[in-house]
Amino acid sequence: MKKLNWLFVWVLLGVWACDTEEAPTPVVPGQEVKKAIVDVMREWYFWNLELPTSVDLAQYESNEDLLDAIIFKPLDRFSYLTTQQAFNNSFVGRNAGHGFGFAFTAEERLFVSFVFKEAPAGKDGWERGWEIIEINGKPIASYKTSSGGYDFQLGPSDPGISNSFTFRLPDGTTTTRTNVKAEYQSNSVLDRRVFEEGGKKVGYWAYQSFRATAGLSPTRSQEVQNSMEFFQNQGINELIIDLRYNGGGSVAVAEQILNYLIQSSNTGKVMYTNKLNSLKFSLNETENFNKIGNLALNRVIFITSRGSASASELVINSLEPYMEVVLIGDNTFGKPVGSFPLSRYSRTLETNNVELVPITFAIANSQGKAEYFEGFPANFRVGDSPEFNWGDPRDLRLAAALQYIQDGGVSGRWANTYYKPVWEMIDGFKGLEQEFPAY
């Protein structure tokens, strides 16, 4: 998670603190970037006291190898390096690729799980629920790795790269499409609608990533505002938020969503608190709720999976002290820590276009709950069913959520559908791409 608006505060400190002559790591020609990475980590890394006391820069072939060697492995699965442009583009939805995701059923059948409307896949008419039976002329099983995961060998996300996909459509027919990767603007909202259940109006919101809308200040999402105003105008009594493929994103957008969801009576109360390392203790910050709109909810039901991470978990954790929060699907990923990019604190990193994004803070809710590295457990475990399109009442997790609203529980027949996927899309990515997983 990255709270982008912090950057404008901290850059005013006026310190290029990581390029000091007192740095303990010696530098030799050609190792300047690696030295800068180590120096910045010593200052800002959340687990800075766990860093090696000395680092031989020359023994690492790449910047990535260096970072991987020095991070606090027992807990840090998240710190990464990227470029400044890639980081900035991702948080406002500027992408390149085919623009879709996929998920497995219990039988290891592979389905399109979501599609971005303006991406090449979206413009070609792909939909959630299409079964992928071949990629580049080879059956899906042939891409299985020795570790039990999958490597579909689609290549980098660079525009111009093409791949062919053979689909079995919901009507039983098949079609083969060649799709060329391109740059596109992604949408975070995959579906929104209202169900009538037991005399109640139930909002359903499938939300894929916490991305801000470029150009808006303060940082926020126009898609979020439009969706929440839609639900307000519909007069919903209950809300189901589908985060099953949401790897996280902007903390500022998570705050925006939380301020729509919270009750008016809790305005001014603690949303969450950030804790930095001991060198940056003075920069610790508590964010309070500030109600937006007129939604009056006593509970929120979340559809979750292991792909629900970072800002998704921040929303769940922040709401728990104030209302009933129900998780249906599977346990979440487990990322109670966050990051912000650090290149602007190092001339060397900035001029070499290296964006360092290590874990820099932990997050606690108003009750101090902050240690959820194992993820939040689902209240009701229910299997995924990517063979059904958004809003289809045959979708197992959606059906279970609607039953919970109507009956106050989930029947055993839904629990019996649970399976642990052999591989999930979030497993196929690292770093920035893991926060915004898509192909």
CSV table of C-alpha atoms in Angstrom, one decimal:
chain,number,residue,atom,x,y,z
A,1,MET,CA,0.0,0.0,0.0
A,2,LYS,CA,1.3,3.5,-0.8
A,3,LYS,CA,-0.1,6.6,0.7
A,4,LEU,CA,0.9,8.9,-2.2
A,5,ASN,CA,-0.1,12.1,-0.5
A,6,TRP,CA,2.5,11.6,2.2
A,7,LEU,CA,5.2,12.3,-0.4
A,8,PHE,CA,4.4,16.0,-0.8
A,9,VAL,CA,4.8,16.4,3.0
A,10,TRP,CA,8.0,14.6,3.3
A,11,VAL,CA,9.8,16.1,0.3
A,12,LEU,CA,9.5,19.5,2.1
A,13,LEU,CA,11.9,18.2,4.7
A,14,GLY,CA,14.5,19.2,2.2
A,15,VAL,CA,16.8,16.3,2.9
A,16,TRP,CA,18.6,14.2,0.4
A,17,ALA,CA,19.3,12.1,3.4
A,18,CYS,CA,20.6,9.0,1.7
A,19,ASP,CA,23.5,10.6,-0.1
A,20,THR,CA,25.6,11.6,2.9
A,21,GLU,CA,29.3,11.2,3.3
A,22,GLU,CA,28.7,9.4,6.6
A,23,ALA,CA,27.2,6.4,4.9
A,24,PRO,CA,28.6,3.2,6.3
A,25,THR,CA,28.7,1.3,3.0
A,26,PRO,CA,31.8,2.0,0.9
A,27,VAL,CA,31.2,2.7,-2.8
A,28,VAL,CA,33.3,1.8,-5.8
A,29,PRO,CA,32.8,3.0,-9.4
A,30,GLY,CA,29.7,1.3,-10.9
A,31,GLN,CA,28.1,0.5,-7.5
A,32,GLU,CA,26.6,3.9,-6.8
A,33,VAL,CA,23.0,2.8,-7.2
A,34,LYS,CA,23.5,-0.2,-5.0
A,35,LYS,CA,25.1,2.0,-2.3
A,36,ALA,CA,22.1,4.4,-2.5
A,37,ILE,CA,19.7,1.5,-2.1
A,38,VAL,CA,21.4,0.3,1.1
A,39,ASP,CA,21.7,3.9,2.5
A,40,VAL,CA,18.0,4.6,1.9
A,41,MET,CA,17.0,1.3,3.4
A,42,ARG,CA,19.0,2.0,6.5
A,43,GLU,CA,17.1,5.3,7.0
A,44,TRP,CA,13.5,4.4,6.0
A,45,TYR,CA,13.1,0.6,6.0
A,46,PHE,CA,10.6,-0.5,8.6
A,47,TRP,CA,12.8,-3.4,9.7
A,48,ASN,CA,16.0,-1.2,9.4
A,49,LEU,CA,17.5,-2.8,12.6
A,50,GLU,CA,17.4,-6.2,10.8
A,51,LEU,CA,19.6,-5.1,7.9
A,52,PRO,CA,23.1,-6.5,7.6
A,53,THR,CA,25.7,-4.4,9.4
A,54,SER,CA,27.9,-4.5,6.3
A,55,VAL,CA,27.1,-5.2,2.7
A,56,ASP,CA,29.5,-6.2,-0.1
A,57,LEU,CA,27.9,-4.5,-3.0
A,58,ALA,CA,30.1,-6.2,-5.6
A,59,GLN,CA,28.8,-9.7,-4.9
A,60,TYR,CA,25.4,-8.9,-6.3
A,61,GLU,CA,24.8,-8.9,-10.1
A,62,SER,CA,21.8,-6.7,-10.0
A,63,ASN,CA,19.9,-4.2,-7.8
A,64,GLU,CA,17.2,-6.7,-7.4
A,65,ASP,CA,19.6,-9.3,-6.2
A,66,LEU,CA,20.9,-6.9,-3.6
A,67,LEU,CA,17.4,-5.9,-2.3
A,68,ASP,CA,16.3,-9.5,-2.1
A,69,ALA,CA,19.4,-10.4,-0.1
A,70,ILE,CA,19.1,-7.7,2.6
A,71,ILE,CA,15.3,-7.5,3.3
A,72,PHE,CA,13.9,-9.1,6.5
A,73,LYS,CA,12.8,-12.4,5.0
A,74,PRO,CA,10.7,-13.8,7.8
A,75,LEU,CA,8.1,-11.1,7.2
A,76,ASP,CA,9.0,-9.1,4.1
A,77,ARG,CA,7.5,-10.5,0.9
A,78,PHE,CA,6.7,-7.1,-0.5
A,79,SER,CA,9.6,-4.7,-0.9
A,80,TYR,CA,10.5,-4.1,-4.6
A,81,LEU,CA,12.3,-2.0,-7.2
A,82,THR,CA,10.7,-0.5,-10.3
A,83,THR,CA,11.0,2.7,-12.4
A,84,GLN,CA,9.5,6.0,-11.4
A,85,GLN,CA,7.2,6.1,-14.5
A,86,ALA,CA,6.0,2.5,-13.9
A,87,PHE,CA,5.1,3.3,-10.3
A,88,ASN,CA,3.3,6.5,-11.1
A,89,ASN,CA,1.4,5.0,-14.1
A,90,SER,CA,0.2,2.0,-12.1
A,91,PHE,CA,-1.5,4.0,-9.4
A,92,VAL,CA,-3.6,5.9,-11.9
A,93,GLY,CA,-4.4,2.9,-14.0
A,94,ARG,CA,-2.1,3.4,-17.0
A,95,ASN,CA,-1.2,-0.1,-18.1
A,96,ALA,CA,0.1,-2.2,-20.9
A,97,GLY,CA,-0.7,-5.8,-21.8
A,98,HIS,CA,-3.8,-7.8,-22.8
A,99,GLY,CA,-5.8,-6.5,-19.8
A,100,PHE,CA,-7.4,-9.5,-18.2
A,101,GLY,CA,-7.1,-11.9,-15.3
A,102,PHE,CA,-7.8,-15.6,-14.9
A,103,ALA,CA,-8.7,-18.1,-12.1
A,104,PHE,CA,-9.0,-21.8,-11.7
A,105,THR,CA,-12.0,-23.9,-10.7
A,106,ALA,CA,-11.6,-26.9,-8.3
A,107,GLU,CA,-11.1,-29.1,-11.4
A,108,GLU,CA,-8.3,-26.9,-12.6
A,109,ARG,CA,-10.3,-25.5,-15.5
A,110,LEU,CA,-9.0,-22.0,-16.3
A,111,PHE,CA,-11.4,-19.1,-16.8
A,112,VAL,CA,-11.2,-15.4,-17.6
A,113,SER,CA,-11.8,-13.8,-14.2
A,114,PHE,CA,-12.0,-10.2,-15.2
A,115,VAL,CA,-11.4,-7.9,-18.2
A,116,PHE,CA,-10.6,-4.2,-18.4
A,117,LYS,CA,-13.0,-2.5,-20.8
A,118,GLU,CA,-10.5,-0.3,-22.6
A,119,ALA,CA,-7.7,-3.0,-22.8
A,120,PRO,CA,-7.1,-5.1,-25.9
A,121,ALA,CA,-9.0,-8.0,-24.4
A,122,GLY,CA,-12.0,-5.8,-23.5
A,123,LYS,CA,-12.1,-4.3,-26.9
A,124,ASP,CA,-12.1,-7.8,-28.4
A,125,GLY,CA,-15.2,-8.6,-26.3
A,126,TRP,CA,-13.8,-11.0,-23.8
A,127,GLU,CA,-15.9,-11.6,-20.7
A,128,ARG,CA,-15.6,-13.2,-17.3
A,129,GLY,CA,-16.8,-16.8,-17.6
A,130,TRP,CA,-15.0,-17.7,-20.8
A,131,GLU,CA,-13.0,-20.9,-20.4
A,132,ILE,CA,-9.4,-20.8,-21.7
A,133,ILE,CA,-8.6,-24.2,-23.1
A,134,GLU,CA,-5.5,-23.4,-25.1
A,135,ILE,CA,-2.8,-20.6,-25.2
A,136,ASN,CA,-0.7,-20.3,-28.3
A,137,GLY,CA,-2.0,-23.7,-29.5
A,138,LYS,CA,-1.0,-25.6,-26.3
A,139,PRO,CA,-3.4,-27.0,-23.7
A,140,ILE,CA,-3.4,-25.4,-20.3
A,141,ALA,CA,-2.0,-28.4,-18.6
A,142,SER,CA,1.2,-28.1,-20.6
A,143,TYR,CA,2.0,-24.9,-18.8
A,144,LYS,CA,2.1,-26.4,-15.3
A,145,THR,CA,5.4,-26.1,-13.5
A,146,SER,CA,7.2,-28.6,-11.3
A,147,SER,CA,6.1,-26.5,-8.2
A,148,GLY,CA,2.4,-26.9,-9.0
A,149,GLY,CA,2.0,-23.4,-10.4
A,150,TYR,CA,1.6,-22.2,-13.9
A,151,ASP,CA,3.8,-20.2,-16.3
A,152,PHE,CA,1.7,-19.3,-19.4
A,153,GLN,CA,4.7,-17.7,-21.1
A,154,LEU,CA,2.8,-14.6,-22.3
A,155,GLY,CA,5.9,-12.5,-22.4
A,156,PRO,CA,6.5,-9.0,-21.0
A,157,SER,CA,3.7,-6.4,-21.0
A,158,ASP,CA,5.3,-4.5,-23.9
A,159,PRO,CA,2.9,-3.2,-26.6
A,160,GLY,CA,3.0,-5.2,-29.8
A,161,ILE,CA,3.5,-8.6,-28.3
A,162,SER,CA,0.7,-11.0,-29.4
A,163,ASN,CA,-0.7,-14.3,-28.0
A,164,SER,CA,-3.5,-16.5,-29.2
A,165,PHE,CA,-6.2,-17.9,-26.9
A,166,THR,CA,-8.7,-20.6,-27.6
A,167,PHE,CA,-11.9,-20.2,-25.5
A,168,ARG,CA,-14.9,-22.3,-24.8
A,169,LEU,CA,-17.8,-19.9,-24.5
A,170,PRO,CA,-20.8,-20.3,-22.1
A,171,ASP,CA,-22.9,-21.6,-24.9
A,172,GLY,CA,-20.5,-24.4,-25.6
A,173,THR,CA,-19.0,-23.0,-28.8
A,174,THR,CA,-15.2,-22.4,-29.2
A,175,THR,CA,-13.4,-19.4,-30.6
A,176,THR,CA,-9.7,-18.6,-31.1
A,177,ARG,CA,-8.6,-15.0,-30.8
A,178,THR,CA,-5.2,-13.5,-31.4
A,179,ASN,CA,-4.7,-10.5,-29.0
A,180,VAL,CA,-2.0,-7.9,-29.3
A,181,LYS,CA,-0.7,-6.2,-26.1
A,182,ALA,CA,-1.1,-2.4,-26.0
A,183,GLU,CA,-1.2,0.5,-23.6
A,184,TYR,CA,-4.6,1.2,-22.0
A,185,GLN,CA,-6.4,2.9,-19.2
A,186,SER,CA,-7.8,0.3,-16.7
A,187,ASN,CA,-11.0,0.5,-14.8
A,188,SER,CA,-11.2,-0.4,-11.1
A,189,VAL,CA,-14.9,-1.1,-11.0
A,190,LEU,CA,-15.7,-4.4,-12.7
A,191,ASP,CA,-19.4,-4.5,-11.8
A,192,ARG,CA,-22.1,-2.6,-9.8
A,193,ARG,CA,-25.7,-3.5,-9.4
A,194,VAL,CA,-28.6,-3.7,-6.9
A,195,PHE,CA,-30.4,-6.9,-5.8
A,196,GLU,CA,-33.8,-7.1,-4.1
A,197,GLU,CA,-33.5,-9.7,-1.3
A,198,GLY,CA,-36.1,-10.2,1.5
A,199,GLY,CA,-37.4,-6.7,1.1
A,200,LYS,CA,-33.9,-5.1,1.2
A,201,LYS,CA,-32.0,-3.4,-1.5
A,202,VAL,CA,-28.5,-5.0,-1.6
A,203,GLY,CA,-25.7,-3.2,-3.4
A,204,TYR,CA,-23.1,-5.4,-5.1
A,205,TRP,CA,-19.7,-3.8,-6.0
A,206,ALA,CA,-16.9,-5.8,-7.7
A,207,TYR,CA,-13.8,-3.7,-7.1
A,208,GLN,CA,-10.5,-4.7,-8.6
A,209,SER,CA,-7.9,-2.2,-7.5
A,210,PHE,CA,-7.5,1.0,-5.4
A,211,ARG,CA,-6.4,3.3,-8.2
A,212,ALA,CA,-6.7,7.1,-8.2
A,213,THR,CA,-8.0,9.2,-11.1
A,214,ALA,CA,-5.2,11.2,-12.7
A,215,GLY,CA,-5.4,14.9,-12.2
A,216,LEU,CA,-7.7,14.9,-9.1
A,217,SER,CA,-6.5,16.7,-6.0
A,218,PRO,CA,-6.6,15.6,-3.3
A,219,THR,CA,-5.8,12.0,-4.5
A,220,ARG,CA,-9.1,10.1,-5.0
A,221,SER,CA,-11.0,8.0,-7.5
A,222,GLN,CA,-13.8,9.3,-9.7
A,223,GLU,CA,-15.0,5.7,-10.2
A,224,VAL,CA,-15.4,5.3,-6.4
A,225,GLN,CA,-17.4,8.5,-6.2
A,226,ASN,CA,-19.6,7.5,-9.1
A,227,SER,CA,-20.3,4.1,-7.6
A,228,MET,CA,-21.1,5.3,-4.1
A,229,GLU,CA,-23.4,8.0,-5.5
A,230,PHE,CA,-25.1,5.2,-7.5
A,231,PHE,CA,-25.7,3.1,-4.4
A,232,GLN,CA,-26.9,6.2,-2.5
A,233,ASN,CA,-29.4,7.1,-5.2
A,234,GLN,CA,-30.6,3.5,-5.2
A,235,GLY,CA,-31.3,3.6,-1.5
A,236,ILE,CA,-29.4,0.4,-0.6
A,237,ASN,CA,-29.8,-1.1,2.8
A,238,GLU,CA,-26.9,-3.6,2.5
A,239,LEU,CA,-23.6,-3.7,0.6
A,240,ILE,CA,-21.5,-6.6,-0.7
A,241,ILE,CA,-18.0,-5.6,-1.8
A,242,ASP,CA,-16.2,-8.1,-4.0
A,243,LEU,CA,-12.4,-7.9,-3.5
A,244,ARG,CA,-11.5,-11.4,-4.5
A,245,TYR,CA,-9.0,-10.2,-7.2
A,246,ASN,CA,-8.0,-6.9,-5.5
A,247,GLY,CA,-4.3,-6.8,-4.7
A,248,GLY,CA,-4.3,-3.3,-3.2
A,249,GLY,CA,-3.2,0.1,-4.4
A,250,SER,CA,-3.6,3.7,-3.1
A,251,VAL,CA,-4.1,4.2,0.6
A,252,ALA,CA,-5.7,7.6,-0.2
A,253,VAL,CA,-8.4,5.8,-2.3
A,254,ALA,CA,-8.9,3.3,0.5
A,255,GLU,CA,-9.6,6.2,2.9
A,256,GLN,CA,-12.1,7.6,0.4
A,257,ILE,CA,-14.0,4.4,0.3
A,258,LEU,CA,-13.9,4.0,4.1
A,259,ASN,CA,-15.3,7.5,4.5
A,260,TYR,CA,-18.3,6.5,2.3
A,261,LEU,CA,-18.8,3.3,4.3
A,262,ILE,CA,-18.5,4.5,7.9
A,263,GLN,CA,-21.6,5.7,9.9
A,264,SER,CA,-22.0,9.4,10.4
A,265,SER,CA,-21.8,8.8,14.2
A,266,ASN,CA,-18.2,7.7,13.8
A,267,THR,CA,-16.8,10.8,12.1
A,268,GLY,CA,-13.7,12.0,13.9
A,269,LYS,CA,-12.9,8.6,15.3
A,270,VAL,CA,-9.6,6.7,14.4
A,271,MET,CA,-9.6,5.0,11.1
A,272,TYR,CA,-6.0,3.6,11.3
A,273,THR,CA,-2.6,4.5,12.6
A,274,ASN,CA,0.8,4.2,10.8
A,275,LYS,CA,4.0,3.3,12.6
A,276,LEU,CA,7.4,4.0,11.0
A,277,ASN,CA,10.8,2.8,12.2
A,278,SER,CA,12.5,4.4,15.3
A,279,LEU,CA,14.4,6.9,13.1
A,280,LYS,CA,11.1,8.3,11.7
A,281,PHE,CA,8.9,8.0,14.8
A,282,SER,CA,8.0,11.7,14.5
A,283,LEU,CA,6.3,11.0,11.2
A,284,ASN,CA,3.8,8.5,12.6
A,285,GLU,CA,0.3,9.5,11.7
A,286,THR,CA,-3.2,8.7,12.7
A,287,GLU,CA,-6.0,9.1,10.1
A,288,ASN,CA,-9.6,9.8,11.4
A,289,PHE,CA,-12.9,9.1,9.6
A,290,ASN,CA,-14.6,12.0,7.9
A,291,LYS,CA,-18.0,10.8,6.6
A,292,ILE,CA,-18.8,11.3,2.9
A,293,GLY,CA,-22.4,10.9,1.6
A,294,ASN,CA,-25.4,9.4,3.2
A,295,LEU,CA,-25.0,5.7,3.1
A,296,ALA,CA,-26.2,4.3,6.4
A,297,LEU,CA,-24.8,0.8,6.8
A,298,ASN,CA,-24.6,-1.4,9.9
A,299,ARG,CA,-22.4,-4.0,8.2
A,300,VAL,CA,-20.5,-4.7,5.0
A,301,ILE,CA,-20.0,-8.2,3.5
A,302,PHE,CA,-16.8,-8.7,1.7
A,303,ILE,CA,-16.1,-11.4,-0.9
A,304,THR,CA,-12.4,-12.3,-0.4
A,305,SER,CA,-9.6,-14.6,-1.5
A,306,ARG,CA,-5.9,-15.0,-1.2
A,307,GLY,CA,-5.8,-12.4,-3.9
A,308,SER,CA,-7.3,-9.8,-1.5
A,309,ALA,CA,-4.3,-7.9,-0.2
A,310,SER,CA,-2.9,-4.7,1.1
A,311,ALA,CA,-5.4,-1.8,0.8
A,312,SER,CA,-8.2,-4.4,0.6
A,313,GLU,CA,-7.1,-5.6,4.1
A,314,LEU,CA,-6.7,-2.0,5.3
A,315,VAL,CA,-10.4,-1.4,4.6
A,316,ILE,CA,-11.5,-4.6,6.3
A,317,ASN,CA,-9.3,-3.9,9.4
A,318,SER,CA,-10.3,-0.3,9.7
A,319,LEU,CA,-14.1,-1.1,9.6
A,320,GLU,CA,-14.0,-4.0,12.1
A,321,PRO,CA,-14.2,-1.9,15.3
A,322,TYR,CA,-17.2,0.0,14.1
A,323,MET,CA,-19.6,-2.3,12.3
A,324,GLU,CA,-20.2,-6.0,11.5
A,325,VAL,CA,-17.7,-7.2,8.9
A,326,VAL,CA,-18.3,-10.6,7.3
A,327,LEU,CA,-15.8,-12.3,5.0
A,328,ILE,CA,-17.1,-14.9,2.5
A,329,GLY,CA,-14.8,-16.9,0.2
A,330,ASP,CA,-11.3,-17.5,1.4
A,331,ASN,CA,-8.7,-16.1,3.8
A,332,THR,CA,-7.0,-12.9,2.6
A,333,PHE,CA,-3.3,-12.5,1.6
A,334,GLY,CA,-1.8,-11.0,4.8
A,335,LYS,CA,-0.1,-7.6,4.3
A,336,PRO,CA,-0.5,-5.4,7.4
A,337,VAL,CA,2.4,-3.2,6.2
A,338,GLY,CA,2.7,-0.5,3.6
A,339,SER,CA,5.2,1.4,1.4
A,340,PHE,CA,5.8,4.7,-0.3
A,341,PRO,CA,8.4,5.3,-3.0
A,342,LEU,CA,11.8,6.7,-1.9
A,343,SER,CA,13.7,7.8,-5.0
A,344,ARG,CA,13.0,11.5,-4.2
A,345,TYR,CA,15.1,11.0,-1.1
A,346,SER,CA,18.2,10.1,-3.1
A,347,ARG,CA,19.7,12.0,-6.0
A,348,THR,CA,21.4,8.8,-7.2
A,349,LEU,CA,18.2,6.8,-7.4
A,350,GLU,CA,16.2,9.6,-9.0
A,351,THR,CA,18.8,10.4,-11.7
A,352,ASN,CA,19.1,6.7,-12.5
A,353,ASN,CA,15.3,6.2,-12.7
A,354,VAL,CA,15.3,3.6,-9.9
A,355,GLU,CA,12.2,3.6,-7.8
A,356,LEU,CA,12.8,1.9,-4.4
A,357,VAL,CA,9.6,0.8,-2.7
A,358,PRO,CA,10.4,-1.0,0.5
A,359,ILE,CA,8.1,-1.6,3.5
A,360,THR,CA,8.2,1.6,5.4
A,361,PHE,CA,5.3,1.4,7.9
A,362,ALA,CA,3.0,-0.9,9.8
A,363,ILE,CA,-0.8,-0.3,10.0
A,364,ALA,CA,-3.0,-0.7,13.0
A,365,ASN,CA,-6.8,-0.1,13.4
A,366,SER,CA,-8.3,1.8,16.3
A,367,GLN,CA,-8.0,-1.2,18.5
A,368,GLY,CA,-4.4,-1.6,17.8
A,369,LYS,CA,-4.9,-4.7,15.5
A,370,ALA,CA,-1.9,-4.8,13.2
A,371,GLU,CA,-0.4,-8.3,13.1
A,372,TYR,CA,-2.3,-10.2,10.3
A,373,PHE,CA,0.6,-11.5,8.2
A,374,GLU,CA,-1.5,-14.8,7.9
A,375,GLY,CA,-4.4,-12.8,6.4
A,376,PHE,CA,-7.9,-12.4,7.7
A,377,PRO,CA,-9.8,-15.7,8.0
A,378,ALA,CA,-13.0,-16.0,6.1
A,379,ASN,CA,-16.1,-16.3,8.2
A,380,PHE,CA,-17.5,-18.6,5.6
A,381,ARG,CA,-15.2,-20.5,3.2
A,382,VAL,CA,-16.9,-20.9,-0.2
A,383,GLY,CA,-15.3,-21.9,-3.5
A,384,ASP,CA,-14.7,-19.5,-6.3
A,385,SER,CA,-16.8,-19.9,-9.5
A,386,PRO,CA,-15.2,-17.9,-12.3
A,387,GLU,CA,-17.3,-19.8,-14.9
A,388,PHE,CA,-20.1,-17.4,-14.1
A,389,ASN,CA,-20.1,-13.7,-15.1
A,390,TRP,CA,-20.4,-10.8,-12.6
A,391,GLY,CA,-23.7,-10.6,-10.8
A,392,ASP,CA,-24.8,-14.1,-11.8
A,393,PRO,CA,-26.8,-15.6,-8.9
A,394,ARG,CA,-25.0,-19.0,-9.6
A,395,ASP,CA,-21.7,-17.4,-8.5
A,396,LEU,CA,-21.1,-19.4,-5.3
A,397,ARG,CA,-19.6,-16.6,-3.3
A,398,LEU,CA,-22.2,-14.0,-4.4
A,399,ALA,CA,-25.0,-16.5,-3.6
A,400,ALA,CA,-23.6,-17.2,-0.2
A,401,ALA,CA,-23.4,-13.5,0.6
A,402,LEU,CA,-27.0,-12.9,-0.5
A,403,GLN,CA,-28.1,-15.9,1.7
A,404,TYR,CA,-26.2,-14.4,4.6
A,405,ILE,CA,-28.1,-11.2,4.2
A,406,GLN,CA,-31.5,-13.0,4.0
A,407,ASP,CA,-30.9,-15.7,6.7
A,408,GLY,CA,-28.1,-14.5,8.9
A,409,GLY,CA,-26.0,-17.6,8.0
A,410,VAL,CA,-24.5,-19.6,5.1
A,411,SER,CA,-25.7,-23.1,4.5
A,412,GLY,CA,-23.5,-26.2,4.5
A,413,ARG,CA,-24.0,-26.7,0.8
A,414,TRP,CA,-22.0,-23.5,0.1
A,415,ALA,CA,-19.3,-24.5,2.6
A,416,ASN,CA,-19.0,-27.8,0.8
A,417,THR,CA,-18.0,-26.0,-2.4
A,418,TYR,CA,-14.7,-24.7,-0.8
A,419,TYR,CA,-11.4,-25.7,-2.4
A,420,LYS,CA,-7.9,-24.2,-2.1
A,421,PRO,CA,-6.8,-23.3,-5.6
A,422,VAL,CA,-3.6,-24.9,-6.7
A,423,TRP,CA,-2.4,-21.5,-8.0
A,424,GLU,CA,-3.8,-18.0,-7.9
A,425,MET,CA,-3.0,-15.1,-10.1
A,426,ILE,CA,-1.4,-13.2,-7.3
A,427,ASP,CA,1.2,-16.0,-7.0
A,428,GLY,CA,2.3,-15.3,-10.6
A,429,PHE,CA,3.5,-11.7,-9.8
A,430,LYS,CA,6.0,-9.9,-7.6
A,431,GLY,CA,6.4,-6.3,-6.5
A,432,LEU,CA,4.4,-3.6,-8.3
A,433,GLU,CA,2.7,-6.2,-10.5
A,434,GLN,CA,1.5,-8.2,-7.5
A,435,GLU,CA,-0.3,-5.1,-6.2
A,436,PHE,CA,-2.1,-4.7,-9.6
A,437,PRO,CA,-2.1,-8.2,-11.0
A,438,ALA,CA,-3.3,-8.5,-14.6
A,439,TYR,CA,-2.0,-10.0,-17.9
